[in-house]
Coordinates of N, CA and C in Angstrom, one line a residue:
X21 N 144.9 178.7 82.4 CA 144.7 180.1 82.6 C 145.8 180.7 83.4
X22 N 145.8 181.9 83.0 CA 147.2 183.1 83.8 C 146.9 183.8 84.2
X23 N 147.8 184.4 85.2 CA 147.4 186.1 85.8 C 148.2 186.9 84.8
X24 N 147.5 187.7 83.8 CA 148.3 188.8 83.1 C 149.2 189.6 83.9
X25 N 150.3 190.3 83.6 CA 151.2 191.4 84.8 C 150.5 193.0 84.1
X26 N 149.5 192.8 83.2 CA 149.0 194.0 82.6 C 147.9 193.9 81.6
X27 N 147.0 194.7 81.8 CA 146.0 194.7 80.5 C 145.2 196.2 80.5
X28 N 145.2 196.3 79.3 CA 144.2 197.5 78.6 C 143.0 196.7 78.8
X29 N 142.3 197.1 80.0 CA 141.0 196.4 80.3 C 139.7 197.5 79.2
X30 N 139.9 198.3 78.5 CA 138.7 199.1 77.9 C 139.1 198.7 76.4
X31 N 140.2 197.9 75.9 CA 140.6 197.9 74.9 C 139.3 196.6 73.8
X32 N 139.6 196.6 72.8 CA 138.9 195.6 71.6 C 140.0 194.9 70.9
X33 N 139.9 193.6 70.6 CA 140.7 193.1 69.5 C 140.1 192.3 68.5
X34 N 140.6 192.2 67.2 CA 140.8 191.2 66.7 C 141.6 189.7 66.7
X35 N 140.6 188.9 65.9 CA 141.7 187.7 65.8 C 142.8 187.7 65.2
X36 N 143.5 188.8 64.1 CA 144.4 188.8 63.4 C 144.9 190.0 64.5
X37 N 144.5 191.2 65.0 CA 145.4 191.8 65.9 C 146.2 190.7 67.1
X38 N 145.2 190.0 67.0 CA 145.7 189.2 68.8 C 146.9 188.1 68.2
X39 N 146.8 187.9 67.1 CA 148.3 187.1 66.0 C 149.2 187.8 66.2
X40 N 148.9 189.5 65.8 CA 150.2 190.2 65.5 C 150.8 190.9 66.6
X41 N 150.1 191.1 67.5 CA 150.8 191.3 68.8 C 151.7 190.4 69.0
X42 N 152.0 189.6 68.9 CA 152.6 188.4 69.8 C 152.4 188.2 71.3
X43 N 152.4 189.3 72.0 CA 152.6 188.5 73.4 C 151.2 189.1 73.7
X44 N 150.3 188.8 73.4 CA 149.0 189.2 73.3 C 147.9 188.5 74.4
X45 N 146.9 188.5 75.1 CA 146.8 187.8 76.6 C 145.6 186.8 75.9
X46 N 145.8 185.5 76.5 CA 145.1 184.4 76.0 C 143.6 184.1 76.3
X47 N 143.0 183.8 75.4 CA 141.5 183.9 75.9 C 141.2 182.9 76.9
X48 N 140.4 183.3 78.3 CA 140.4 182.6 79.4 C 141.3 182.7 80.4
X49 N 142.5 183.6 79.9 CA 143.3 184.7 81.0 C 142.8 185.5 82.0
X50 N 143.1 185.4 82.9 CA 142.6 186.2 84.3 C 143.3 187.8 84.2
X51 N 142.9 188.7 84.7 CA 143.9 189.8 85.2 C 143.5 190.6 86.6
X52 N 144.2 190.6 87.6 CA 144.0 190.7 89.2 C 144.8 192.4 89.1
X53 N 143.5 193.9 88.6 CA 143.8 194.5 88.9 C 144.5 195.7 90.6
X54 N 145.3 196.6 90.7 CA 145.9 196.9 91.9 C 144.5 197.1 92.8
X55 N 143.1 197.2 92.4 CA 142.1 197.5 93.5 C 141.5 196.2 94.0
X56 N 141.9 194.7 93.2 CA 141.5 193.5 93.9 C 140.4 192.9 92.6
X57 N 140.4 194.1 91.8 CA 139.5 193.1 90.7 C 139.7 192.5 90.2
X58 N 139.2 191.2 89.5 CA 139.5 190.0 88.4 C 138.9 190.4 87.2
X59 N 139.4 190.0 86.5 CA 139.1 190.0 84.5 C 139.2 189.1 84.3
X60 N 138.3 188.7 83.4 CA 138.8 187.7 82.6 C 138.8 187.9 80.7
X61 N 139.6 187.6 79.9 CA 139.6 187.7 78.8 C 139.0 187.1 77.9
X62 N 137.8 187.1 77.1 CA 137.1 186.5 76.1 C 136.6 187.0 75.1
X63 N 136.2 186.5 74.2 CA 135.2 186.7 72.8 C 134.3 187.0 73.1
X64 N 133.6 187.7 72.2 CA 132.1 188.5 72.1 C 131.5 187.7 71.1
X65 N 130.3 187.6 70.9 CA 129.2 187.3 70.4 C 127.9 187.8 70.1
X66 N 127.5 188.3 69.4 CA 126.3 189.0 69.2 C 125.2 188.3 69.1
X67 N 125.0 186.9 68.9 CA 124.0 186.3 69.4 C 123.0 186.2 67.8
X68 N 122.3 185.6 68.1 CA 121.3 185.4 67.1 C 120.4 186.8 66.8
X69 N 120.2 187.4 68.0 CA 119.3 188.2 68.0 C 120.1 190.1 67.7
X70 N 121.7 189.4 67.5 CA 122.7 190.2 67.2 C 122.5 191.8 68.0
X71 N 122.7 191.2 69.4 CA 122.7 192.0 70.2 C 124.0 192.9 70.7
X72 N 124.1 194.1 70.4 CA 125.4 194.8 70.2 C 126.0 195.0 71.5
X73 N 127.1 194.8 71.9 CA 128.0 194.9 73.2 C 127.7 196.7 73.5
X74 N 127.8 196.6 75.1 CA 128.0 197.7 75.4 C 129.0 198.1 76.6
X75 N 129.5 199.0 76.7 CA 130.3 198.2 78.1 C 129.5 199.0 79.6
X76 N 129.8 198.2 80.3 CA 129.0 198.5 81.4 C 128.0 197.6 81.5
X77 N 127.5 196.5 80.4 CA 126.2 195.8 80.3 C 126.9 194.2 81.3
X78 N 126.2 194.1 81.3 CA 126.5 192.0 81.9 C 126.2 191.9 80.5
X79 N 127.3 190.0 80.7 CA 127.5 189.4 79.1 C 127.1 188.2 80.0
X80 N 126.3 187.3 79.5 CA 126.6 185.8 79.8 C 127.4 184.6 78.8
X81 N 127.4 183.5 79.4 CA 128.4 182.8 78.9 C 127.4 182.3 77.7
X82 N 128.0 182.0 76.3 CA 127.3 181.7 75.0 C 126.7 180.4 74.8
X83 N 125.4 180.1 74.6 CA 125.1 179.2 74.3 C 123.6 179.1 73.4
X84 N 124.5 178.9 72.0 CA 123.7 178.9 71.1 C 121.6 178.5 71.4
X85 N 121.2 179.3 71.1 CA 119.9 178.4 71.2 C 119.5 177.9 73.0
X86 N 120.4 178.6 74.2 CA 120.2 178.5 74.7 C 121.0 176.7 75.7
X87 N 121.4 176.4 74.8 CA 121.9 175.0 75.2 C 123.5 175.0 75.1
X88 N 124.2 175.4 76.0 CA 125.6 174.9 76.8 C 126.1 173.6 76.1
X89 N 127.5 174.5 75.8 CA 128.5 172.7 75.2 C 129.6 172.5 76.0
X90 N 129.5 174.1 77.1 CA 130.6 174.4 78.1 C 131.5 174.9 77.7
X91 N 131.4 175.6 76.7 CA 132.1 176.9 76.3 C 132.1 178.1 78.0
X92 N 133.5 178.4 78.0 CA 133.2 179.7 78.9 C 134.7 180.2 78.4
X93 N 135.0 180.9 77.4 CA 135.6 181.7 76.9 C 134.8 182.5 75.6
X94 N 133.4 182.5 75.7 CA 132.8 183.0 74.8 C 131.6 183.7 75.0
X95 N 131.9 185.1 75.0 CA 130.1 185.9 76.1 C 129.4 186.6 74.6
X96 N 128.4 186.5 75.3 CA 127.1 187.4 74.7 C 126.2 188.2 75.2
X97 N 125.8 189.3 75.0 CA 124.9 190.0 75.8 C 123.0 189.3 75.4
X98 N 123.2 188.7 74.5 CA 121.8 188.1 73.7 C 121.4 186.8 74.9
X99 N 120.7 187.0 76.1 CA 120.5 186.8 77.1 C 119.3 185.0 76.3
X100 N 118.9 185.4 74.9 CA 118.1 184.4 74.6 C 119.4 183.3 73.9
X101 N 120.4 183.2 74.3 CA 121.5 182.3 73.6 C 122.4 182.3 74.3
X102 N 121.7 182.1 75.4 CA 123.0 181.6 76.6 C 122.2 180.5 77.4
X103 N 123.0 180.5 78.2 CA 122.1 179.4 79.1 C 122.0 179.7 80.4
X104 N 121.6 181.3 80.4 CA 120.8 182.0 81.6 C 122.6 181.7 83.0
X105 N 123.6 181.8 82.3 CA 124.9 182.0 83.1 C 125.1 182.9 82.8
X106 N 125.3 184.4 84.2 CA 126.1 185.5 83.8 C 127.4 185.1 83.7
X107 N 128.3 186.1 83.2 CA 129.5 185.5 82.7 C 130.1 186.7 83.1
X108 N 129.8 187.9 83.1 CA 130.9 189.4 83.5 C 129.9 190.7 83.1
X109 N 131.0 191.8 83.5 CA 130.5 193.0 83.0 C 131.2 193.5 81.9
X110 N 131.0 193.6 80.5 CA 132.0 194.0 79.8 C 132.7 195.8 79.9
X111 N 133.8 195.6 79.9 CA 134.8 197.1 80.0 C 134.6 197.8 78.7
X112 N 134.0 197.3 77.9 CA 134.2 197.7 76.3 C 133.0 197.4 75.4
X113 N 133.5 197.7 74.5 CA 132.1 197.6 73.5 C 132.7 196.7 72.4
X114 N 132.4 195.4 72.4 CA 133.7 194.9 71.0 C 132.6 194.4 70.2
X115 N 132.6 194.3 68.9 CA 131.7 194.0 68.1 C 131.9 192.5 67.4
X116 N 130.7 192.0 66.9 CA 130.9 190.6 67.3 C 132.2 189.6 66.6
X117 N 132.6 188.9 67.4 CA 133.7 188.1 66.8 C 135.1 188.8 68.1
X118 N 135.2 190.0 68.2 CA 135.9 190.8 68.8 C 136.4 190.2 70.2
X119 N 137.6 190.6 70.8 CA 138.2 189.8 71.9 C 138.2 191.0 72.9
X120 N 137.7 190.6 74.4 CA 137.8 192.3 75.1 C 137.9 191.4 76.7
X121 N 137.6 192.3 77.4 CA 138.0 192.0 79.2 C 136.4 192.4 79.4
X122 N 136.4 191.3 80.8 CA 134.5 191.3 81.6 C 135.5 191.3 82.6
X123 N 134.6 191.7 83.7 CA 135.2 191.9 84.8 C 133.9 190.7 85.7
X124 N 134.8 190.2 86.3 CA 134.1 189.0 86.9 C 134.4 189.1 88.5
X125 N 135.2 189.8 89.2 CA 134.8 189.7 90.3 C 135.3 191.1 91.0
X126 N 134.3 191.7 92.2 CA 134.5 192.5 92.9 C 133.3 193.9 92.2
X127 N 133.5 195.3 93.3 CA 132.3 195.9 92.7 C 132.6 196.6 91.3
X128 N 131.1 197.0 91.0 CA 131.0 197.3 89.5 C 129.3 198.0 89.6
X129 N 129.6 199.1 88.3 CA 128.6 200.1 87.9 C 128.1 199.6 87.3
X130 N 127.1 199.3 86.6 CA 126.1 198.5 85.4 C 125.8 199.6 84.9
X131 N 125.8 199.8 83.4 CA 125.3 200.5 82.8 C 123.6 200.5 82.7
X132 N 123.0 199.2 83.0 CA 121.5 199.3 82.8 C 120.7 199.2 84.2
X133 N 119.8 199.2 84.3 CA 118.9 198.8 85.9 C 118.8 197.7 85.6
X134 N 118.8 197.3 87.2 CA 118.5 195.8 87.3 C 117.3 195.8 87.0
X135 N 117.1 194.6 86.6 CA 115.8 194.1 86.3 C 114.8 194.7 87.1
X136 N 114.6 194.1 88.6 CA 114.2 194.3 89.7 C 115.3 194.2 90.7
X137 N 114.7 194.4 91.9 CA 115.7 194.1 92.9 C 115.9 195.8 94.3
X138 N 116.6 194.8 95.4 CA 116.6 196.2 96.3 C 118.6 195.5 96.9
X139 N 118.6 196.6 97.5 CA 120.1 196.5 98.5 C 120.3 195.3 98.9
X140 N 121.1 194.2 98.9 CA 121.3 193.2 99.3 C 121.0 191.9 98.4
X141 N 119.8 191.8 97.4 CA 120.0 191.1 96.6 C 120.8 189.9 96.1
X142 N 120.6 188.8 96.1 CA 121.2 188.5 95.3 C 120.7 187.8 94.0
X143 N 122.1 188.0 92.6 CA 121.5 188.5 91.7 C 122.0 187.4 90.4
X144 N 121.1 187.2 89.1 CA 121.1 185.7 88.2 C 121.0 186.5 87.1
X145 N 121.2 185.7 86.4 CA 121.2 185.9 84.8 C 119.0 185.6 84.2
X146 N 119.0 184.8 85.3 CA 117.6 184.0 85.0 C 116.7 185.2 84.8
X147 N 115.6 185.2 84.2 CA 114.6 186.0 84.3 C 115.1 187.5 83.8
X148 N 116.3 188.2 83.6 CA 116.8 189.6 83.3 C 116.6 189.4 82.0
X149 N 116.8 190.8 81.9 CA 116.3 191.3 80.4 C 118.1 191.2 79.5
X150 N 118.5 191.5 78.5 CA 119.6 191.3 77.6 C 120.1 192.8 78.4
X151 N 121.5 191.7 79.0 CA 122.7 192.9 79.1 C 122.9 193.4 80.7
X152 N 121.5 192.6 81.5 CA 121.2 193.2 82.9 C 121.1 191.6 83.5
X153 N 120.8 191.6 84.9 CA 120.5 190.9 85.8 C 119.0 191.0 86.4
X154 N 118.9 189.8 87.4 CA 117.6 190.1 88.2 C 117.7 189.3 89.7
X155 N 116.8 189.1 90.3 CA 116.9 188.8 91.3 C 116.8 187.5 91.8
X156 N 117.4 186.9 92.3 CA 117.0 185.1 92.3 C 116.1 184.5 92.8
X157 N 115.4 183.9 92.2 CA 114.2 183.8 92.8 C 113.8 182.0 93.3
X158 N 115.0 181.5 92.9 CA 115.1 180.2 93.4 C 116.3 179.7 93.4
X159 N 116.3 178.2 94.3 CA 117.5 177.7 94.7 C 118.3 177.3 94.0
X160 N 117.7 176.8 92.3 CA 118.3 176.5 90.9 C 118.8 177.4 90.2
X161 N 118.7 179.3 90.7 CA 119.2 180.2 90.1 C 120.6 180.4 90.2
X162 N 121.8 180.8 89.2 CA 123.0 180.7 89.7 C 123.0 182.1 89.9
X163 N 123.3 182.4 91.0 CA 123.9 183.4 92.0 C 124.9 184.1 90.9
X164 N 125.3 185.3 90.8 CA 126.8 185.8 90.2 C 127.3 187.2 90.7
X165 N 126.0 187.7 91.2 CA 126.6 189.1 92.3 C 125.7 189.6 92.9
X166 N 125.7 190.6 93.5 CA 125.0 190.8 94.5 C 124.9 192.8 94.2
X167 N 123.6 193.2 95.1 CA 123.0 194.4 94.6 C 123.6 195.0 96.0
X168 N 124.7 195.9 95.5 CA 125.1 196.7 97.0 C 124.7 198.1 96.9
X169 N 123.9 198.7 95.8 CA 123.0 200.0 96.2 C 122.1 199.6 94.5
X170 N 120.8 199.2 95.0 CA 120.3 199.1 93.7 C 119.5 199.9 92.5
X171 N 119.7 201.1 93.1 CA 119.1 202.5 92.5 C 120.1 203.0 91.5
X172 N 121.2 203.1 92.4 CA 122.6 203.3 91.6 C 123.3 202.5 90.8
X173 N 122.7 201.3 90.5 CA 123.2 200.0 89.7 C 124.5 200.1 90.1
X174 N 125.2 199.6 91.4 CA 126.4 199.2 91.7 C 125.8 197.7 91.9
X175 N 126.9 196.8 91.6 CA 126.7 195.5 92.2 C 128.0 194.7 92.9
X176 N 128.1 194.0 93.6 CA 129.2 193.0 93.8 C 129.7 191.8 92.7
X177 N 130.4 192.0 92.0 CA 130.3 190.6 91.0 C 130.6 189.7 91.4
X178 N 130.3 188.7 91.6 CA 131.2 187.0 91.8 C 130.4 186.3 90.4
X179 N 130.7 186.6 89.7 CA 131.2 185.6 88.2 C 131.7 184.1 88.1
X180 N 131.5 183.7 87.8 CA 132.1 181.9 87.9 C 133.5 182.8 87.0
X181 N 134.6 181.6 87.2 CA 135.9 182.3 87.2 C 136.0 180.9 85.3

């Protein structure tokens, strides 16, 4: 993995655009915007239940049927085909197969309400609905950000990197 020196974080790609670019940023690339935020670069997935990207939504990390092969260069918003790991917020809307930026750490607007939850929170992929988060409700839940005004759907992200 690399720190990009630049990225169109709202952009979409294809597989054959990200060919013909050439210097095009590699999937599982970082990028450390000037306000301290992290990106990371991956694929979309629409999931079985062919759940359409939105940006602003949380993506978790893909896993078919729910069962992890340890893929994490591959998100979905289809929360029933992952394995309950948030993975980012996506910047974009890319449609499935499509290559785009999640933003994995530092604050962020969510397009959807949290599940549940109040100020201080901290917040899992476990138990949320497709595209959102919820509140952790146990010691086996992985943690990935935290609710710093939860009316306003701002959150803190810490994303596994």
């Amino acid at each position: 993995m690399t720190i990009s020196a630049g990225a169109l974080l709202t952009g979409t790609w294809t597989a054959d655009e990200l060919k013909t670019l050439g210097s095009a940023h590699g999937v599982g690339e970082h990028f450390t915007g000037p306000d301290g935020k992290i990106y990371k670069f991956v694929q979309y997935d629409t999931g079985a239940g062919s759940v359409a990207a939105v940006a602003g939504n949380v993506c978790y990390y893909y896993a078919p049927s729910g069962a992890s092969a340890g893929a994490t260069t591959v998100v979905t918003s289809d929360l029933s085909d992952s394995a309950g790991l948030g993975a980012g917020v996506l910047q974009s809307a890319p449609t499935d197969g499509q290559y785009c930026w999640i933003q994995i750490k530092g604050s962020a607007t969510i397009t959807p309400a949290l599940t549940a939850g109040a100020d201080g929170n901290a917040l899992t992929a476990v138990g949320a609905s497709d595209g959102t988060l919820d509140v952790s409700a146990a010691v086996t839940d992985a943690v990935v950000a935290y609710a710093v005004d939860a009316s306003a759907k701002i959150i803190f992200c810490d994303f596994p990197f």
